[in-house]
């Protein structure tokens, strides 16, 4: 029987064939399962290698989250004590928390990487901001978190010396700083210039451009609704508009005192003025960069910007040589920059000669630029965090 079996089919008989085959299948399956596991782990890691919690303790946090990241917050009610949202971007899972209830030690820290959004505009704000920094430092010392970045509403004269000792480069624990205004500290390595954005403290919305916003004729050549400070260039602007009767062609509503709290009516007026004007005049306030620039972009009204350096510590960093507004200029902002308001009548004369088609093209270009600007800021932010917080692959 045995010999018969051997000669069968002229092949050598292997009594262990079945077992080997099963073993091969099993090992193949095991190999594939392992491969799949590695693939899943890799793609999961690629999807979210990093978990970052953003603590939005200054209004610019809402610009970062809702305008730049296009993120949502629950509950939608802006007066809620606690609001949160999350999204995955790049290799990072971001969660965002804000509201009066978010105070040091009274909320759960849910990521090893933290972005603190702080206000450093004036002494009282700095005192509050340093409390947050000390809280973050304690979390680092007790190994609850690993990395910290700060998004800072800087001082309008760019005097942000107080934050320097907290930075890694000065022996502190803050890996990255994103700071508003033309701060000379910016080096685009660990200190980045960040846009001021819109006045989220006044609940300025995320504006979705409509067909009519792009295509309808607008009833005013330009607008300026705002405070006219004594002995400022804003007084010069008002005189020039009155002299040439240009105030009849523009939507002008000047007041002598700054009102931090908008009424619903005054805010609606302001939005209507942006929507109904081809140009938005942006005279210097305390700093050349103001919310008005970004708010005008949201409605496709081209900013006309007084291009003068803010007194104080604001100046060119070694990165750019185009301050003021070096960030916007470096990003190719298609604005009208003028050195003094005496140049305005010529700008408005040129404006009168433009036909609707030309204005439509310009609006589209402006809105498209602003959309790209926000997308690039988002990418810059994510790249900086991932490059700084993720372990490097270099041996």
Coordinates of C-alpha atoms in Angstrom, one line a residue:
X1 CA 0.0 0.0 0.0
X2 CA 2.8 2.3 1.0
X3 CA 4.7 1.9 -2.3
X4 CA 1.5 2.3 -4.3
X5 CA 1.0 5.5 -2.6
X6 CA 4.5 6.7 -3.3
X7 CA 4.3 6.0 -7.0
X8 CA 0.9 7.7 -7.3
X9 CA 1.0 10.6 -9.8
X10 CA 4.8 10.2 -10.1
X11 CA 5.2 12.6 -7.2
X12 CA 7.0 12.1 -4.0
X13 CA 4.4 11.8 -1.3
X14 CA 4.7 14.1 1.8
X15 CA 2.6 12.8 4.7
X16 CA 3.0 16.3 6.5
X17 CA 1.8 18.2 3.5
X18 CA -1.6 19.1 5.0
X19 CA -0.1 20.3 8.2
X20 CA 2.5 22.4 6.5
X21 CA -0.1 23.9 4.2
X22 CA -2.3 24.8 7.2
X23 CA 0.7 26.3 8.9
X24 CA 1.6 28.3 5.8
X25 CA -1.9 29.6 5.6
X26 CA -1.9 30.4 9.3
X27 CA 1.4 32.2 9.1
X28 CA 0.4 34.1 6.0
X29 CA -2.8 35.2 7.8
X30 CA -0.8 36.2 10.8
X31 CA 1.7 38.1 8.6
X32 CA -1.2 39.9 6.8
X33 CA -2.9 40.6 10.2
X34 CA 0.3 42.1 11.5
X35 CA 0.8 44.1 8.3
X36 CA -2.8 45.4 8.7
X37 CA -2.1 46.2 12.3
X38 CA 1.0 48.2 11.4
X39 CA -0.9 49.9 8.5
X40 CA -3.8 50.8 10.9
X41 CA -1.4 52.0 13.5
X42 CA 0.5 54.0 11.0
X43 CA -2.5 55.5 9.4
X44 CA -4.0 56.3 12.8
X45 CA -0.7 57.9 13.7
X46 CA -0.7 59.8 10.5
X47 CA -4.3 60.8 11.2
X48 CA -3.6 61.9 14.8
X49 CA -0.1 61.6 16.1
X50 CA -0.8 64.6 18.4
X51 CA -3.5 65.6 20.7
X52 CA -3.7 69.3 21.4
X53 CA -6.0 71.2 23.8
X54 CA -6.5 74.9 23.2
X55 CA -7.5 77.0 26.2
X56 CA -9.1 80.1 24.7
X57 CA -8.8 82.7 27.4
X58 CA -8.6 85.7 25.1
X59 CA -11.0 86.8 22.4
X60 CA -8.4 86.1 19.7
X61 CA -8.9 82.5 20.5
X62 CA -12.3 82.6 18.8
X63 CA -10.7 84.1 15.7
X64 CA -8.2 81.2 15.7
X65 CA -10.9 78.5 16.2
X66 CA -14.0 79.8 14.3
X67 CA -12.4 81.9 11.6
X68 CA -9.0 80.3 10.9
X69 CA -9.9 76.7 11.7
X70 CA -13.6 77.0 10.7
X71 CA -14.4 75.1 14.0
X72 CA -17.7 75.1 15.8
X73 CA -18.5 75.5 19.5
X74 CA -21.2 74.0 21.6
X75 CA -23.4 75.5 23.0
X76 CA -23.7 78.1 20.2
X77 CA -24.8 80.7 22.9
X78 CA -21.9 83.2 23.1
X79 CA -22.8 84.0 26.7
X80 CA -22.5 80.4 27.9
X81 CA -20.1 79.8 30.8
X82 CA -18.4 76.9 29.0
X83 CA -18.0 76.2 25.3
X84 CA -16.1 73.6 23.5
X85 CA -15.4 72.1 20.1
X86 CA -13.0 69.6 18.4
X87 CA -11.6 68.7 15.0
X88 CA -8.8 66.8 13.4
X89 CA -6.4 68.8 11.2
X90 CA -3.2 67.4 9.8
X91 CA -1.8 64.8 12.1
X92 CA -3.4 66.5 15.1
X93 CA -6.6 66.2 17.0
X94 CA -7.5 69.6 18.4
X95 CA -10.0 70.3 21.2
X96 CA -10.9 73.9 22.2
X97 CA -12.4 75.1 25.4
X98 CA -13.4 78.6 26.4
X99 CA -15.7 80.6 28.6
X100 CA -15.7 82.2 32.1
X101 CA -15.8 78.8 33.8
X102 CA -12.5 77.7 32.3
X103 CA -10.2 78.7 35.3
X104 CA -6.9 77.1 36.3
X105 CA -7.4 73.8 38.1
X106 CA -11.2 73.6 37.5
X107 CA -11.4 71.8 34.2
X108 CA -10.0 68.5 33.0
X109 CA -6.7 68.6 31.1
X110 CA -7.2 66.1 28.3
X111 CA -4.0 66.4 26.2
X112 CA -0.3 66.3 26.7
X113 CA 0.0 69.4 24.5
X114 CA -1.5 72.7 25.3
X115 CA -2.0 76.0 23.5
X116 CA -2.8 78.9 25.8
X117 CA -4.5 81.9 24.2
X118 CA -3.7 84.9 26.4
X119 CA -4.2 88.7 26.4
X120 CA -1.1 90.8 27.1
X121 CA -2.4 94.2 26.1
X122 CA -2.1 95.9 29.5
X123 CA -0.9 95.4 33.0
X124 CA -4.1 93.9 34.5
X125 CA -4.4 91.4 31.6
X126 CA -0.7 90.4 32.0
X127 CA -1.3 89.6 35.6
X128 CA -4.1 87.2 34.6
X129 CA -2.1 85.8 31.8
X130 CA 0.9 85.0 34.1
X131 CA -1.5 83.0 36.4
X132 CA -2.3 80.8 33.4
X133 CA 1.4 80.4 32.6
X134 CA 2.2 79.4 36.1
X135 CA -0.6 76.9 36.1
X136 CA 0.8 75.4 32.8
X137 CA 4.3 75.3 34.3
X138 CA 3.1 73.3 37.3
X139 CA 1.4 70.8 34.9
X140 CA 4.7 70.4 33.1
X141 CA 6.7 70.0 36.3
X142 CA 4.2 67.3 37.5
X143 CA 4.4 65.6 34.0
X144 CA 0.6 66.1 33.4
X145 CA 1.5 67.9 30.1
X146 CA 4.6 67.9 27.9
X147 CA 4.5 70.9 25.6
X148 CA 3.0 74.4 25.7
X149 CA 2.5 77.0 23.0
X150 CA 1.1 80.5 23.5
X151 CA -1.1 82.6 21.2
X152 CA -0.7 86.1 22.6
X153 CA -2.7 89.3 21.9
X154 CA 0.3 91.5 22.2
X155 CA 0.6 95.1 23.4
X156 CA -0.3 97.7 20.8
X157 CA 3.1 99.3 21.2
X158 CA 4.6 95.8 20.8
X159 CA 6.1 95.8 24.3
X160 CA 5.9 92.1 25.1
X161 CA 9.1 91.8 27.1
X162 CA 7.3 90.2 30.1
X163 CA 6.7 87.0 28.1
X164 CA 10.4 86.4 27.2
X165 CA 11.5 84.6 30.4
X166 CA 8.7 82.0 29.8
X167 CA 10.1 81.0 26.4
X168 CA 12.3 77.9 25.9
X169 CA 14.9 80.0 24.2
X170 CA 15.3 82.0 27.5
X171 CA 15.3 78.9 29.8
X172 CA 11.5 78.8 30.2
X173 CA 9.0 76.1 29.2
X174 CA 7.0 77.7 26.3
X175 CA 8.0 76.0 23.0
X176 CA 6.2 78.4 20.6
X177 CA 4.8 81.9 20.6
X178 CA 2.3 83.3 18.1
X179 CA 2.1 87.0 18.8
X180 CA 0.0 89.8 17.2
X181 CA 1.3 93.1 15.8
X182 CA 4.7 93.9 14.2
X183 CA 6.6 92.4 17.1
X184 CA 10.4 92.5 16.5
X185 CA 10.7 89.2 18.4
X186 CA 9.2 87.3 15.4
X187 CA 11.7 85.0 13.8
X188 CA 9.4 82.5 12.1
X189 CA 11.2 79.7 14.0
X190 CA 9.7 79.6 17.4
X191 CA 8.1 83.1 17.5
X192 CA 5.6 83.8 14.8
X193 CA 3.6 86.9 13.9
X194 CA -0.1 86.2 14.2
X195 CA -3.0 88.2 12.7
X196 CA -5.2 90.4 15.0
X197 CA -8.3 89.2 13.1
X198 CA -11.9 90.4 13.7
X199 CA -13.4 91.7 16.9
X200 CA -14.8 88.5 18.2
X201 CA -15.5 90.2 21.6
X202 CA -18.2 92.1 19.6
X203 CA -19.4 88.8 18.1
X204 CA -18.3 89.7 14.6
X205 CA -19.5 86.6 12.6
X206 CA -17.8 84.3 10.2
X207 CA -19.2 85.7 6.9
X208 CA -20.0 83.4 4.0
X209 CA -19.8 85.4 0.8
X210 CA -23.2 85.5 -1.1
X211 CA -23.8 86.1 -4.8
X212 CA -25.2 89.6 -4.1
X213 CA -22.2 90.5 -1.9
X214 CA -19.9 89.8 -4.9
X215 CA -22.1 91.1 -7.7
X216 CA -24.4 93.9 -6.6
X217 CA -23.5 97.6 -7.1
X218 CA -22.7 99.3 -3.7
X219 CA -24.2 102.6 -2.8
X220 CA -21.1 104.1 -1.2
X221 CA -17.5 104.7 -2.5
X222 CA -16.1 104.3 1.0
X223 CA -16.9 104.1 4.7
X224 CA -15.5 105.0 8.1
X225 CA -17.4 104.4 11.2
X226 CA -15.3 104.9 14.3
X227 CA -13.8 107.1 17.0
X228 CA -11.9 110.2 16.0
X229 CA -9.2 110.7 18.6
X230 CA -7.9 114.3 19.3
X231 CA -4.8 115.3 17.3
X232 CA -4.8 112.0 15.4
X233 CA -4.6 111.4 11.7
X234 CA -8.3 110.5 11.9
X235 CA -9.0 114.3 12.4
X236 CA -7.0 114.9 9.2
X237 CA -9.0 112.3 7.4
X238 CA -12.3 113.9 8.4
X239 CA -11.1 117.3 7.2
X240 CA -10.1 116.0 3.8
X241 CA -13.4 114.2 3.3
X242 CA -15.4 117.4 4.2
X243 CA -13.2 119.7 2.1
X244 CA -13.7 117.8 -1.1
X245 CA -17.4 117.0 -0.4
X246 CA -16.3 113.3 -0.4
X247 CA -18.2 112.6 2.8
X248 CA -21.4 112.8 0.6
X249 CA -20.1 109.8 -1.4
X250 CA -19.0 107.8 1.6
X251 CA -20.7 106.4 4.7
X252 CA -19.1 108.4 7.5
X253 CA -20.1 108.1 11.2
X254 CA -17.5 109.6 13.5
X255 CA -17.7 109.8 17.3
X256 CA -15.4 111.3 19.8
X257 CA -15.4 108.5 22.3
X258 CA -14.6 104.8 21.9
X259 CA -17.5 102.6 22.8
X260 CA -16.4 99.1 23.8
X261 CA -20.0 97.8 23.9
X262 CA -21.8 97.9 20.6
X263 CA -25.6 98.1 20.5
X264 CA -27.3 95.7 18.1
X265 CA -28.2 98.7 16.0
X266 CA -24.7 100.2 15.8
X267 CA -23.2 96.8 15.0
X268 CA -25.8 96.2 12.2
X269 CA -25.0 99.7 10.9
X270 CA -21.3 98.9 10.8
X271 CA -21.9 95.6 8.9
X272 CA -24.2 97.4 6.4
X273 CA -21.6 100.0 5.8
X274 CA -19.0 97.4 5.0
X275 CA -21.4 95.6 2.7
X276 CA -22.5 98.8 1.0
X277 CA -19.0 100.3 0.4
X278 CA -16.4 99.6 -2.2
X279 CA -13.6 100.7 0.1
X280 CA -13.1 100.7 3.9
X281 CA -10.9 103.5 5.2
X282 CA -8.5 102.2 7.9
X283 CA -6.8 105.1 9.7
X284 CA -4.4 104.3 12.4
X285 CA -5.9 103.7 15.9
X286 CA -3.4 102.9 18.6
X287 CA -1.7 100.4 16.2
X288 CA -1.8 100.4 12.4
X289 CA -3.2 96.9 12.4
X290 CA -6.9 97.0 13.4
X291 CA -9.9 94.7 13.4
X292 CA -11.5 96.8 10.6
X293 CA -8.9 95.5 8.1
X294 CA -10.1 91.9 8.5
X295 CA -13.7 92.8 8.9
X296 CA -13.7 94.7 5.6
X297 CA -12.1 91.7 3.9
X298 CA -15.0 89.5 5.2
X299 CA -17.4 91.7 3.3
X300 CA -15.3 92.2 0.2
X301 CA -14.8 95.9 0.9
X302 CA -11.2 96.8 0.0
X303 CA -9.2 98.2 2.9
X304 CA -7.4 101.6 2.3
X305 CA -4.7 101.5 5.0
X306 CA -2.6 104.3 6.5
X307 CA 0.8 102.7 6.1
X308 CA 2.7 104.2 9.0
X309 CA 4.8 102.6 11.7
X310 CA 3.2 102.4 15.2
X311 CA 5.4 104.2 17.8
X312 CA 6.9 102.0 20.5
X313 CA 8.7 98.7 20.1
X314 CA 7.0 97.8 16.8
X315 CA 9.5 97.5 14.0
X316 CA 10.9 95.2 11.3
X317 CA 12.0 91.9 12.5
X318 CA 15.0 90.3 10.7
X319 CA 12.5 88.2 8.7
X320 CA 10.8 91.0 6.9
X321 CA 11.6 94.5 5.8
X322 CA 8.1 95.6 5.1
X323 CA 6.7 96.7 8.5
X324 CA 4.2 98.0 9.4
X325 CA 1.7 95.1 8.7
X326 CA 4.6 92.9 7.6
X327 CA 2.6 89.7 8.0
X328 CA -0.2 91.0 5.6
X329 CA 2.3 92.4 3.1
X330 CA 4.4 89.2 3.2
X331 CA 1.1 87.3 2.3
X332 CA 0.5 89.6 -0.7
X333 CA -2.6 91.4 0.7
X334 CA -4.2 93.2 -2.3
X335 CA -5.0 96.4 -0.2
X336 CA -4.5 100.1 -1.0
X337 CA -1.6 101.4 1.2
X338 CA -1.2 105.2 1.5
X339 CA 1.3 107.2 3.5
X340 CA -1.0 110.1 4.3
X341 CA -4.7 110.9 3.9
X342 CA -3.9 113.7 1.5
X343 CA -3.6 110.9 -1.1
X344 CA -7.2 109.8 -0.6
X345 CA -9.0 112.2 -3.1
X346 CA -6.9 110.8 -5.9
X347 CA -7.8 107.2 -4.8
X348 CA -11.5 108.1 -4.8
X349 CA -11.3 109.8 -8.2
X350 CA -9.9 106.6 -9.6
X351 CA -12.6 104.7 -7.8
X352 CA -15.4 106.7 -9.5
X353 CA -14.0 105.7 -12.9
X354 CA -14.2 102.0 -12.2
X355 CA -17.1 100.1 -13.7
X356 CA -19.1 97.4 -11.9
X357 CA -17.3 94.5 -13.7
X358 CA -13.9 95.7 -12.5
X359 CA -15.3 96.1 -8.9
X360 CA -16.7 92.6 -9.0
X361 CA -13.4 91.2 -10.1
X362 CA -11.6 93.0 -7.3
X363 CA -14.1 91.8 -4.7
X364 CA -13.7 88.2 -5.8
X365 CA -9.9 88.6 -5.7
X366 CA -10.1 90.1 -2.1
X367 CA -12.4 87.5 -0.7
X368 CA -10.4 84.7 -2.3
X369 CA -7.1 86.2 -0.9
X370 CA -8.7 86.4 2.6
X371 CA -9.8 82.8 2.4
X372 CA -6.3 81.7 1.3
X373 CA -4.8 83.9 4.0
X374 CA -6.8 82.1 6.7
X375 CA -6.0 78.7 5.2
X376 CA -2.3 79.5 5.2
X377 CA -2.3 80.7 8.8
X378 CA -4.0 77.5 9.8
X379 CA -1.3 75.5 8.0
X380 CA 1.4 77.6 9.5
X381 CA 0.0 77.0 13.0
X382 CA -0.4 73.2 12.5
X383 CA 3.1 72.8 11.0
X384 CA 4.7 74.8 13.8
X385 CA 3.0 72.6 16.5
X386 CA 3.8 69.3 14.7
X387 CA 7.4 70.2 14.0
X388 CA 7.9 71.3 17.6
X389 CA 5.8 68.8 19.6
X390 CA 6.2 65.5 17.6
X391 CA 9.3 63.4 18.2
X392 CA 11.7 63.9 15.4
X393 CA 12.5 60.9 13.1
X394 CA 16.2 62.0 12.9
X395 CA 18.4 59.3 14.5

